[in-house]
Amino acid sequence: MEEALHLEGVLRFIAVFFVTVGVPSLLLAYFGVASIRTEERSVGGEVEGDAVALADSFWSQSDRRFSGFESRVLDRLEAGRSPLESPGELHTLLLTAMRLSEDGVLLAPFVEEDGGATAPIEELFDPHWRAVWERERAGAPPAELAEAYFQAAALTGSRAVEGRARFDAARQLNRSGQQRRAEDLLVDIEAHFGGLRDPWGIRLADLARLEQATFALARDPGSGEAALRDLVEDLLAARWVVGEGGEAAVARRALSLLEPYGRREWGAGARGRVAERTAMLYWTGVLLPELRQFQIGGGSLRMGSGALRWQVGERGVWATTWWGDELYAFALDQDALLAELKADARGLATPDSGLSAYLAGPLDPVQSRALVQRSLAPWLPGWQLVVEHRDPEALARLRARKRNQRLGVVGLSTLLLVIGGVMSARLVKRELDVAGMQTRFAANVSHELRSPITQIRLKGEALMLGLADSEEEQQEAYHAIVRESERLSRLVDNVLDFAAIERGKKSYVLKPGDLADSVLRAIDSLSSSIELSDKELDVELPHDLPEVSFDSDAVAQCVINVVSNAAKYSDPGGWIGVRARVVAGFVEIAISDRGIGIPPHDLRHLFEPYYRSADSLARRRKGTGIGLTITRYIMRAHGGDVSVSSRPGKGSTFTLRFPLRAPDPSPTSPSSRDRSPSRATGA
Ligand code: ADP
């Protein structure tokens, strides 16, 4: 029955332990690890989020760079204004802008050929013209030179050289003061040779107009200035020829002649326009082959009017759009544009973000650790912005450290929970054990009480009813009644003392006295007991033991408890020895037996309240489990202690140790040295 109750208690305890400790520990560990994973993902997500935000802001910055250009081009087209006028306003990095026909012929602002044959440079070495030119360099008089140039013009076989020679003749006529003739000649040149270009690519018409205006400037600055300005405006309005620099040279010369004269604002503007046009002419010559390549490769497939198409060439980034039947093509400076975009990318990736960003071209390898790759299409097809972590190993290390820290916290919490659980389990078990022991104690006490009472009653009744026939039997009944009453009173003393000890209400009066004598009297009081009746009692107590302070009733109680245990836990006929000696400031009373002995695991619990050995040999003997508890309490109250040594099956020795000096008296008691009693407790 008791076993079943115990098992039920254990099962109930396991269930409670599982619910209150096991499940929470498992949940803590599970959710702890899960939250670490989530946290890690979110750290990764945060970095990726930063990278995406960086790519987004790069994108919008780039969008501003390109979409402004797109809308300016389309606005102009829709407003019917040519996007080729003041092209510099469209984009700061515009290299050139041009208009082409459906079949790829360059229409504006340049043409590829104007039909005006340029004299090959060798013609400069025409012997007739060259001879005169040598004389001019030697400083021959202008009138003479004019005639000589006329002759060279007549002799040469080249129209271009002829025109140039006639122009040189007109120049010399001007220098020799024959302005009238010179003017006529220049008008004639403009009319008949105007479309031709000299070996330097200068149209003879422009040369003639420049010469006329130069002389006009000397004669009548107002008209000369106007003529030069007209010349510059006409040149700027004309379509220059790709590969020829004549128009630019004439315009620059005209502008330098105009410099000392008024209209500075116009001059500065015109110089800017000439410079812009000259640069665009150069870039058109350089970049046309690129554009042609797109056209051959079908790259400029006709799209809806006004839709801009972006392509990347070798030198330029091209934006082309169809408007009606004509194609507008704009080339941006690729190197400068990429440099600006790279600077944008660098500027966005601040050092504290831990991110770096760079542009990767179509052929550049992209690292596998890239966090974001954002294509720069449509503006720069094939190019992309790559965002990556500056030091991915550092990020991984940081993550690992954080993970270990969190794992440590979760592990420690789980461990503490388990330790707490185990400790409470042990406490609960102890409480359960104590409760069990208390239950058994109550049962044992009732049993222990009942047996002497029964004996006394039986013997009393026998005497009363005259059942004891002989004198001997009567004596035996009287002895039994006395013996059992002593046993009863010992038991009741123990129980009452124990209750007082439990309440902390038990104290003793210590008086110096003869310890050996008290021990002997205690043993004597037991001699009539059943347990001792069949034992060999061997008592050796020297009479010259040093004096110690003690409470003689309490010491007697200790001796009775230990000696009756020695008898109880020995077999009939067993030996019990009582010895006393002085050791290192103590008087020791050792009570030995050759009884059943005590298993080692019981030794440290023997003095605990209600503790009884679970050993079957011990269990066979009746007891309450409080005798040794009281003994220890009393011995400690004397400033000493009780100890045990035992070997199962061989016997046990309990040693009561009294200090030679009395324990420190309580504040209400005088010192032991005046040999007056002192009060002590064993707590
Ligand atoms: P009890 O009334 O059970 O004897 P005690 O407090 O006097 O209670 O003793 C506690 C336990 O110590 C006993 O139940 C017994 O198991 C063990 N014990 C005490 N003295 C001896 C002894 N001399 N030999 C063997 N076991 C002993």
Short mmCIF file of C-alpha atoms in Angstrom, two decimals, residues 215 231 371 389 416 516 578 589:
data_model
loop_
_atom_site.label_atom_id
_atom_site.label_comp_id
_atom_site.label_asym_id
_atom_site.label_seq_id
_atom_site.Cartn_x
_atom_site.Cartn_y
_atom_site.Cartn_z
CA PHE A 215 39.72 95.66 -96.28
CA LEU A 231 30.14 86.19 -92.55
CA LEU A 371 24.39 42.03 -52.68
CA HIS A 389 29.68 44.51 -48.58
CA LEU A 416 19.27 27.57 -15.11
CA ALA A 516 30.99 8.61 34.50
CA VAL A 578 30.87 1.38 26.86
CA ILE A 589 31.98 8.14 25.68
#
